[in-house]
């Protein structure tokens, strides 16, 4: 099969399409014929060598894929050859024609959901569910600020929160991104590149502040986030690319909580809950991943550049 291989940590050009032997499923494992691969920012951090969790070299990147079951190992009960599935983790890497997975990391992909959309679920929708429900205690009637709503995780937050009955303020840095955020269900949209965007957000809340923030760039926004919270408000830190100075008094005055999230820390039971919620939302049509770019697998280097550029518009997927 063809697979993207990384033989050294460094820049995007180190992602090389190569021939490698086909993997074979062992007991409890499933082999997927990959139809689409989700490109996540974390794939670039790992490739660069800057991430805390480093794979052994050489490796094939990627956790999120969608496709068709090609073969199953002994003891696999819930999947059979020909099933449409998505993954939230692979053994051999997702950037490939075939991906080997533990059956616990596979989930059914409803017929109305495309493979590209299936590849957009694992990290983005898993993170959004964990941020809103497992950490943020999201409730109907509350005001949610999705700070960075135009990308993979942000759109998922908007789509989960809207049918719950939250009032949603989403932010994006481009005109196109802001139009997308409204189309996905946000009640209000704000440009996070404006110097005083927090004044607009406070005005939308009529001065009361927001109850919950899902934050995609904490090193830029956390200090302002604390000042925008209502009493008892929560900030879930999802994305962070540096350091920031905050005034702890802003949190004290509101009895606010700053909650750091790392999806890898979710337990098996929490992942079961997360994917039951995602599959239900796909089935009832409330979750509809938006695909901004589809590129051939050989263009993995370009996809790693694109995912780090401003002007996000949904998800970037690779097609083997
Ligand atoms: P993505 O698809 O690349 O989207 C990035 C989002 O961040 C876009 O909405 C972008 O908006 C927004 N953004 C850019 N500048 C911003 C600013 N100054 N203030 C607020 N938002 C800003 O990435 P993603 O998959 O949604 O992931 C978002 C972040 O969360 C990444 O840093 C990722 O590494 C992290 N993450 C962490 C976990 C975890 O376990 N903690 C899990 C998943 C993702 P514009 O492009 O419109 O400006």
GROMACS .gro file of C-alpha atoms and ligand atoms in nm:
model
  368
    1UNK     CA    1   0.000   0.000   0.000
    2UNK     CA    2   0.094   0.367  -0.021
    3UNK     CA    3   0.145   0.557   0.303
    4UNK     CA    4   0.293   0.887   0.415
    5UNK     CA    5   0.612   0.816   0.609
    6UNK     CA    6   0.809   1.047   0.835
    7UNK     CA    7   1.172   0.941   0.888
    8UNK     CA    8   1.288   1.249   1.083
    9UNK     CA    9   1.117   1.527   1.283
   10UNK     CA   10   1.103   1.864   1.106
   11UNK     CA   11   0.914   2.056   0.835
   12UNK     CA   12   0.616   1.952   0.617
   13UNK     CA   13   0.844   1.839   0.331
   14UNK     CA   14   0.946   1.541   0.543
   15UNK     CA   15   0.600   1.388   0.474
   16UNK     CA   16   0.684   1.141   0.193
   17UNK     CA   17   0.449   0.908   0.007
   18UNK     CA   18   0.610   0.561   0.002
   19UNK     CA   19   0.528   0.193  -0.060
   20UNK     CA   20   0.498  -0.009   0.261
   21UNK     CA   21   0.369  -0.363   0.330
   22UNK     CA   22  -0.007  -0.403   0.385
   23UNK     CA   23  -0.089  -0.440   0.758
   24UNK     CA   24  -0.284  -0.752   0.870
   25UNK     CA   25  -0.541  -0.749   1.150
   26UNK     CA   26  -0.454  -0.943   1.465
   27UNK     CA   27  -0.703  -1.052   1.729
   28UNK     CA   28  -0.947  -0.768   1.814
   29UNK     CA   29  -0.818  -0.550   1.528
   30UNK     CA   30  -0.983  -0.419   1.214
   31UNK     CA   31  -0.824  -0.320   0.882
   32UNK     CA   32  -0.985  -0.022   0.709
   33UNK     CA   33  -0.960   0.073   0.342
   34UNK     CA   34  -0.913   0.448   0.398
   35UNK     CA   35  -1.130   0.680   0.188
   36UNK     CA   36  -1.049   1.005   0.367
   37UNK     CA   37  -0.806   1.124   0.637
   38UNK     CA   38  -0.857   1.415   0.877
   39UNK     CA   39  -0.563   1.657   0.910
   40UNK     CA   40  -0.542   1.800   1.263
   41UNK     CA   41  -0.309   2.074   1.393
   42UNK     CA   42  -0.164   1.818   1.639
   43UNK     CA   43  -0.034   1.615   1.341
   44UNK     CA   44   0.192   1.911   1.258
   45UNK     CA   45   0.315   1.951   1.617
   46UNK     CA   46   0.405   1.579   1.628
   47UNK     CA   47   0.576   1.594   1.285
   48UNK     CA   48   0.785   1.895   1.394
   49UNK     CA   49   0.912   1.705   1.700
   50UNK     CA   50   0.782   1.978   1.935
   51UNK     CA   51   0.498   1.772   2.086
   52UNK     CA   52   0.524   1.600   2.425
   53UNK     CA   53   0.417   1.264   2.276
   54UNK     CA   54   0.667   1.156   2.011
   55UNK     CA   55   0.620   0.841   1.799
   56UNK     CA   56   0.913   0.614   1.717
   57UNK     CA   57   1.063   0.697   1.376
   58UNK     CA   58   0.977   0.620   1.103
   59UNK     CA   59   0.602   0.660   1.146
   60UNK     CA   60   0.280   0.727   0.950
   61UNK     CA   61   0.087   1.028   1.090
   62UNK     CA   62  -0.281   1.063   1.169
   63UNK     CA   63  -0.552   0.939   1.402
   64UNK     CA   64  -0.871   1.027   1.215
   65UNK     CA   65  -0.989   0.836   0.908
   66UNK     CA   66  -1.307   0.711   0.746
   67UNK     CA   67  -1.348   0.421   0.509
   68UNK     CA   68  -1.468   0.066   0.459
   69UNK     CA   69  -1.378  -0.240   0.664
   70UNK     CA   70  -1.139  -0.452   0.454
   71UNK     CA   71  -1.075  -0.736   0.701
   72UNK     CA   72  -1.131  -0.820   1.068
   73UNK     CA   73  -0.919  -1.019   1.314
   74UNK     CA   74  -1.049  -1.296   1.539
   75UNK     CA   75  -1.279  -1.189   1.819
   76UNK     CA   76  -1.409  -0.877   1.638
   77UNK     CA   77  -1.782  -0.876   1.706
   78UNK     CA   78  -1.918  -0.538   1.606
   79UNK     CA   79  -1.772  -0.490   1.255
   80UNK     CA   80  -1.761  -0.695   0.934
   81UNK     CA   81  -1.606  -0.656   0.588
   82UNK     CA   82  -1.781  -0.384   0.389
   83UNK     CA   83  -1.904  -0.175   0.687
   84UNK     CA   84  -1.871   0.205   0.662
   85UNK     CA   85  -1.672   0.330   0.962
   86UNK     CA   86  -1.472   0.617   1.111
   87UNK     CA   87  -1.183   0.598   1.356
   88UNK     CA   88  -1.054   0.806   1.644
   89UNK     CA   89  -0.717   0.635   1.659
   90UNK     CA   90  -0.511   0.390   1.456
   91UNK     CA   91  -0.222   0.152   1.523
   92UNK     CA   92  -0.043   0.203   1.191
   93UNK     CA   93  -0.134   0.568   1.109
   94UNK     CA   94  -0.422   0.722   0.916
   95UNK     CA   95  -0.230   0.889   0.627
   96UNK     CA   96  -0.236   0.567   0.420
   97UNK     CA   97  -0.440   0.345   0.185
   98UNK     CA   98  -0.503   0.101   0.472
   99UNK     CA   99  -0.515   0.163   0.847
  100UNK     CA  100  -0.508  -0.096   1.124
  101UNK     CA  101  -0.724  -0.010   1.428
  102UNK     CA  102  -0.836  -0.157   1.758
  103UNK     CA  103  -1.209  -0.224   1.729
  104UNK     CA  104  -1.269   0.003   2.031
  105UNK     CA  105  -1.144   0.298   1.819
  106UNK     CA  106  -1.393   0.232   1.536
  107UNK     CA  107  -1.742   0.365   1.503
  108UNK     CA  108  -2.023   0.320   1.248
  109UNK     CA  109  -2.053   0.590   0.982
  110UNK     CA  110  -2.418   0.652   0.886
  111UNK     CA  111  -2.491   0.623   0.512
  112UNK     CA  112  -2.584   0.994   0.481
  113UNK     CA  113  -2.241   1.106   0.610
  114UNK     CA  114  -1.963   1.123   0.348
  115UNK     CA  115  -1.622   0.967   0.405
  116UNK     CA  116  -1.466   1.316   0.408
  117UNK     CA  117  -1.710   1.415   0.685
  118UNK     CA  118  -1.631   1.090   0.868
  119UNK     CA  119  -1.262   1.184   0.867
  120UNK     CA  120  -1.352   1.517   1.033
  121UNK     CA  121  -1.497   1.359   1.349
  122UNK     CA  122  -1.238   1.190   1.576
  123UNK     CA  123  -1.032   1.477   1.715
  124UNK     CA  124  -1.257   1.778   1.633
  125UNK     CA  125  -1.597   1.643   1.742
  126UNK     CA  126  -1.441   1.437   2.022
  127UNK     CA  127  -1.277   1.751   2.160
  128UNK     CA  128  -1.591   1.962   2.122
  129UNK     CA  129  -1.803   1.705   2.308
  130UNK     CA  130  -1.544   1.677   2.589
  131UNK     CA  131  -1.513   2.057   2.616
  132UNK     CA  132  -1.886   2.125   2.633
  133UNK     CA  133  -2.024   1.829   2.823
  134UNK     CA  134  -1.747   1.646   3.013
  135UNK     CA  135  -1.558   1.957   3.128
  136UNK     CA  136  -1.759   2.272   3.063
  137UNK     CA  137  -2.095   2.155   3.207
  138UNK     CA  138  -2.280   2.323   2.917
  139UNK     CA  139  -2.646   2.390   2.987
  140UNK     CA  140  -2.949   2.499   2.787
  141UNK     CA  141  -3.016   2.869   2.829
  142UNK     CA  142  -2.650   2.960   2.887
  143UNK     CA  143  -2.439   3.186   2.665
  144UNK     CA  144  -2.148   3.006   2.495
  145UNK     CA  145  -1.852   3.184   2.334
  146UNK     CA  146  -1.683   2.960   2.076
  147UNK     CA  147  -1.354   3.148   2.051
  148UNK     CA  148  -1.227   3.028   1.714
  149UNK     CA  149  -1.545   2.888   1.562
  150UNK     CA  150  -1.443   2.859   1.194
  151UNK     CA  151  -1.213   2.554   1.224
  152UNK     CA  152  -1.265   2.184   1.292
  153UNK     CA  153  -1.328   2.200   1.669
  154UNK     CA  154  -1.514   2.532   1.662
  155UNK     CA  155  -1.776   2.423   1.409
  156UNK     CA  156  -1.831   2.106   1.610
  157UNK     CA  157  -1.887   2.316   1.927
  158UNK     CA  158  -2.147   2.528   1.745
  159UNK     CA  159  -2.329   2.223   1.606
  160UNK     CA  160  -2.341   2.047   1.946
  161UNK     CA  161  -2.450   2.358   2.136
  162UNK     CA  162  -2.726   2.483   1.907
  163UNK     CA  163  -2.975   2.196   1.950
  164UNK     CA  164  -2.896   2.193   2.325
  165UNK     CA  165  -3.051   2.539   2.355
  166UNK     CA  166  -2.747   2.757   2.421
  167UNK     CA  167  -2.707   3.109   2.285
  168UNK     CA  168  -2.390   3.095   2.076
  169UNK     CA  169  -2.140   3.369   1.999
  170UNK     CA  170  -1.877   3.246   1.753
  171UNK     CA  171  -1.558   3.419   1.640
  172UNK     CA  172  -1.360   3.397   1.317
  173UNK     CA  173  -1.082   3.598   1.159
  174UNK     CA  174  -1.211   3.614   0.800
  175UNK     CA  175  -1.534   3.728   0.637
  176UNK     CA  176  -1.582   3.383   0.482
  177UNK     CA  177  -1.518   3.216   0.817
  178UNK     CA  178  -1.772   3.440   0.993
  179UNK     CA  179  -2.039   3.361   0.731
  180UNK     CA  180  -1.968   2.990   0.786
  181UNK     CA  181  -2.002   3.022   1.164
  182UNK     CA  182  -2.347   3.183   1.129
  183UNK     CA  183  -2.453   2.921   0.873
  184UNK     CA  184  -2.361   2.646   1.123
  185UNK     CA  185  -2.590   2.787   1.390
  186UNK     CA  186  -2.418   3.066   1.583
  187UNK     CA  187  -2.659   3.344   1.688
  188UNK     CA  188  -2.385   3.610   1.678
  189UNK     CA  189  -2.046   3.634   1.515
  190UNK     CA  190  -1.747   3.852   1.603
  191UNK     CA  191  -1.404   3.911   1.440
  192UNK     CA  192  -1.136   3.795   1.687
  193UNK     CA  193  -0.876   4.004   1.500
  194UNK     CA  194  -1.045   4.331   1.608
  195UNK     CA  195  -0.853   4.497   1.892
  196UNK     CA  196  -1.158   4.549   2.114
  197UNK     CA  197  -1.362   4.242   2.018
  198UNK     CA  198  -1.442   4.186   2.388
  199UNK     CA  199  -1.652   4.507   2.393
  200UNK     CA  200  -1.872   4.366   2.115
  201UNK     CA  201  -1.913   4.038   2.301
  202UNK     CA  202  -2.006   4.213   2.629
  203UNK     CA  203  -2.255   4.427   2.440
  204UNK     CA  204  -2.418   4.116   2.284
  205UNK     CA  205  -2.461   3.976   2.639
  206UNK     CA  206  -2.602   4.314   2.754
  207UNK     CA  207  -2.317   4.335   3.005
  208UNK     CA  208  -2.391   4.007   3.183
  209UNK     CA  209  -2.097   3.815   3.029
  210UNK     CA  210  -2.076   3.465   2.888
  211UNK     CA  211  -2.120   3.146   3.091
  212UNK     CA  212  -1.885   2.919   2.899
  213UNK     CA  213  -1.593   2.977   2.660
  214UNK     CA  214  -1.435   2.710   2.441
  215UNK     CA  215  -1.096   2.867   2.368
  216UNK     CA  216  -0.886   2.778   2.059
  217UNK     CA  217  -0.595   3.020   2.120
  218UNK     CA  218  -0.554   3.076   2.494
  219UNK     CA  219  -0.209   3.239   2.475
  220UNK     CA  220  -0.374   3.529   2.289
  221UNK     CA  221  -0.716   3.543   2.455
  222UNK     CA  222  -0.719   3.401   2.809
  223UNK     CA  223  -0.672   3.734   2.991
  224UNK     CA  224  -0.966   3.888   2.802
  225UNK     CA  225  -1.171   3.567   2.841
  226UNK     CA  226  -1.162   3.598   3.221
  227UNK     CA  227  -1.293   3.953   3.197
  228UNK     CA  228  -1.587   3.844   2.976
  229UNK     CA  229  -1.715   3.565   3.205
  230UNK     CA  230  -2.042   3.581   3.396
  231UNK     CA  231  -2.053   3.475   3.764
  232UNK     CA  232  -1.956   3.107   3.786
  233UNK     CA  233  -1.830   3.110   3.427
  234UNK     CA  234  -1.594   2.849   3.282
  235UNK     CA  235  -1.318   2.870   3.020
  236UNK     CA  236  -1.216   2.541   2.862
  237UNK     CA  237  -0.866   2.580   2.717
  238UNK     CA  238  -0.853   2.367   2.402
  239UNK     CA  239  -0.582   2.535   2.194
  240UNK     CA  240  -0.269   2.713   2.317
  241UNK     CA  241   0.054   2.807   2.137
  242UNK     CA  242   0.252   3.009   2.393
  243UNK     CA  243   0.233   3.190   2.727
  244UNK     CA  244   0.014   3.473   2.857
  245UNK     CA  245  -0.017   3.690   3.168
  246UNK     CA  246  -0.357   3.684   3.339
  247UNK     CA  247  -0.498   3.864   3.641
  248UNK     CA  248  -0.622   3.589   3.877
  249UNK     CA  249  -0.852   3.845   4.042
  250UNK     CA  250  -1.069   3.834   3.727
  251UNK     CA  251  -1.133   3.465   3.802
  252UNK     CA  252  -1.175   3.521   4.181
  253UNK     CA  253  -1.432   3.798   4.138
  254UNK     CA  254  -1.649   3.569   3.928
  255UNK     CA  255  -1.566   3.239   4.102
  256UNK     CA  256  -1.468   3.134   3.753
  257UNK     CA  257  -1.288   2.816   3.646
  258UNK     CA  258  -1.011   2.770   3.391
  259UNK     CA  259  -1.023   2.410   3.272
  260UNK     CA  260  -0.739   2.265   3.064
  261UNK     CA  261  -0.846   1.995   2.820
  262UNK     CA  262  -0.638   1.723   2.661
  263UNK     CA  263  -0.834   1.474   2.452
  264UNK     CA  264  -0.573   1.201   2.499
  265UNK     CA  265  -0.663   1.195   2.871
  266UNK     CA  266  -1.020   1.079   2.803
  267UNK     CA  267  -1.082   0.735   2.955
  268UNK     CA  268  -1.227   0.446   2.756
  269UNK     CA  269  -1.564   0.505   2.927
  270UNK     CA  270  -1.552   0.877   2.837
  271UNK     CA  271  -1.462   0.793   2.474
  272UNK     CA  272  -1.756   0.553   2.457
  273UNK     CA  273  -1.981   0.837   2.576
  274UNK     CA  274  -1.823   1.083   2.331
  275UNK     CA  275  -1.871   0.862   2.026
  276UNK     CA  276  -2.223   0.756   2.124
  277UNK     CA  277  -2.304   1.129   2.128
  278UNK     CA  278  -2.135   1.189   1.792
  279UNK     CA  279  -2.303   0.896   1.615
  280UNK     CA  280  -2.644   1.004   1.749
  281UNK     CA  281  -2.585   1.359   1.622
  282UNK     CA  282  -2.483   1.230   1.278
  283UNK     CA  283  -2.794   1.014   1.263
  284UNK     CA  284  -3.034   1.292   1.359
  285UNK     CA  285  -2.860   1.542   1.130
  286UNK     CA  286  -2.751   1.796   1.392
  287UNK     CA  287  -2.381   1.717   1.330
  288UNK     CA  288  -2.272   1.794   0.973
  289UNK     CA  289  -1.892   1.836   0.942
  290UNK     CA  290  -1.789   2.104   0.692
  291UNK     CA  291  -1.504   2.019   0.454
  292UNK     CA  292  -1.301   2.318   0.336
  293UNK     CA  293  -1.025   2.139   0.142
  294UNK     CA  294  -0.990   1.790  -0.005
  295UNK     CA  295  -0.636   1.711  -0.123
  296UNK     CA  296  -0.474   1.394  -0.258
  297UNK     CA  297  -0.271   1.197   0.001
  298UNK     CA  298   0.051   1.289  -0.180
  299UNK     CA  299  -0.023   1.656  -0.093
  300UNK     CA  300   0.015   1.592   0.282
  301UNK     CA  301   0.297   1.855   0.300
  302UNK     CA  302   0.057   2.120   0.161
  303UNK     CA  303  -0.217   2.012   0.405
  304UNK     CA  304   0.023   2.069   0.699
  305UNK     CA  305   0.095   2.421   0.574
  306UNK     CA  306  -0.276   2.497   0.517
  307UNK     CA  307  -0.391   2.380   0.861
  308UNK     CA  308  -0.156   2.631   1.029
  309UNK     CA  309  -0.263   2.928   0.813
  310UNK     CA  310  -0.524   3.186   0.922
  311UNK     CA  311  -0.864   3.201   0.749
  312UNK     CA  312  -0.990   2.858   0.858
  313UNK     CA  313  -1.293   2.716   0.682
  314UNK     CA  314  -1.393   2.381   0.831
  315UNK     CA  315  -1.182   2.075   0.789
  316UNK     CA  316  -0.888   1.975   0.568
  317UNK     CA  317  -0.896   1.613   0.450
  318UNK     CA  318  -0.660   1.397   0.245
  319UNK     CA  319  -0.792   1.142  -0.003
  320UNK     CA  320  -0.578   0.830  -0.072
  321LIG     P1  321  -0.829   2.463   1.294
  321LIG     O1  322  -0.931   2.386   1.218
  321LIG     O2  323  -0.698   2.495   1.232
  321LIG     O3  324  -0.899   2.600   1.343
  321LIG     C1  325  -0.826   2.696   1.416
  321LIG     C2  326  -0.927   2.794   1.475
  321LIG     O4  327  -0.858   2.886   1.560
  321LIG     C3  328  -0.996   2.876   1.366
  321LIG     O5  329  -1.131   2.893   1.398
  321LIG     C4  330  -0.920   3.007   1.372
  321LIG     O6  331  -0.995   3.117   1.320
  321LIG     C5  332  -0.905   3.018   1.522
  321LIG     N1  333  -0.819   3.128   1.561
  321LIG     C6  334  -0.712   3.182   1.496
  321LIG     N2  335  -0.669   3.291   1.560
  321LIG     C7  336  -0.750   3.308   1.668
  321LIG     C8  337  -0.758   3.405   1.771
  321LIG     N3  338  -0.672   3.509   1.779
  321LIG     N4  339  -0.856   3.391   1.864
  321LIG     C9  340  -0.944   3.290   1.858
  321LIG     N5  341  -0.942   3.195   1.763
  321LIG    C10  342  -0.845   3.205   1.669
  321LIG     O7  343  -0.792   2.389   1.431
  321LIG     P2  344  -0.888   2.298   1.523
  321LIG     O8  345  -0.876   2.157   1.482
  321LIG     O9  346  -1.022   2.363   1.530
  321LIG    O10  347  -0.812   2.314   1.664
  321LIG    C11  348  -0.811   2.441   1.730
  321LIG    C12  349  -0.697   2.442   1.832
  321LIG    O11  350  -0.724   2.348   1.935
  321LIG    C13  351  -0.560   2.404   1.774
  321LIG    O12  352  -0.460   2.480   1.835
  321LIG    C14  353  -0.546   2.257   1.812
  321LIG    O13  354  -0.411   2.216   1.822
  321LIG    C15  355  -0.616   2.256   1.946
  321LIG     N6  356  -0.673   2.126   1.984
  321LIG    C16  357  -0.643   2.079   2.109
  321LIG    C17  358  -0.698   1.960   2.153
  321LIG    C18  359  -0.670   1.914   2.293
  321LIG    O14  360  -0.679   1.794   2.321
  321LIG     N7  361  -0.640   2.007   2.382
  321LIG    C19  362  -0.781   1.885   2.068
  321LIG    C20  363  -0.810   1.937   1.940
  321LIG    C21  364  -0.756   2.059   1.900
  321LIG     P3  365  -0.952   3.197   1.185
  321LIG    O15  366  -0.866   3.104   1.103
  321LIG    O16  367  -1.086   3.227   1.123
  321LIG    O17  368  -0.879   3.318   1.233
   0.00000   0.00000   0.00000
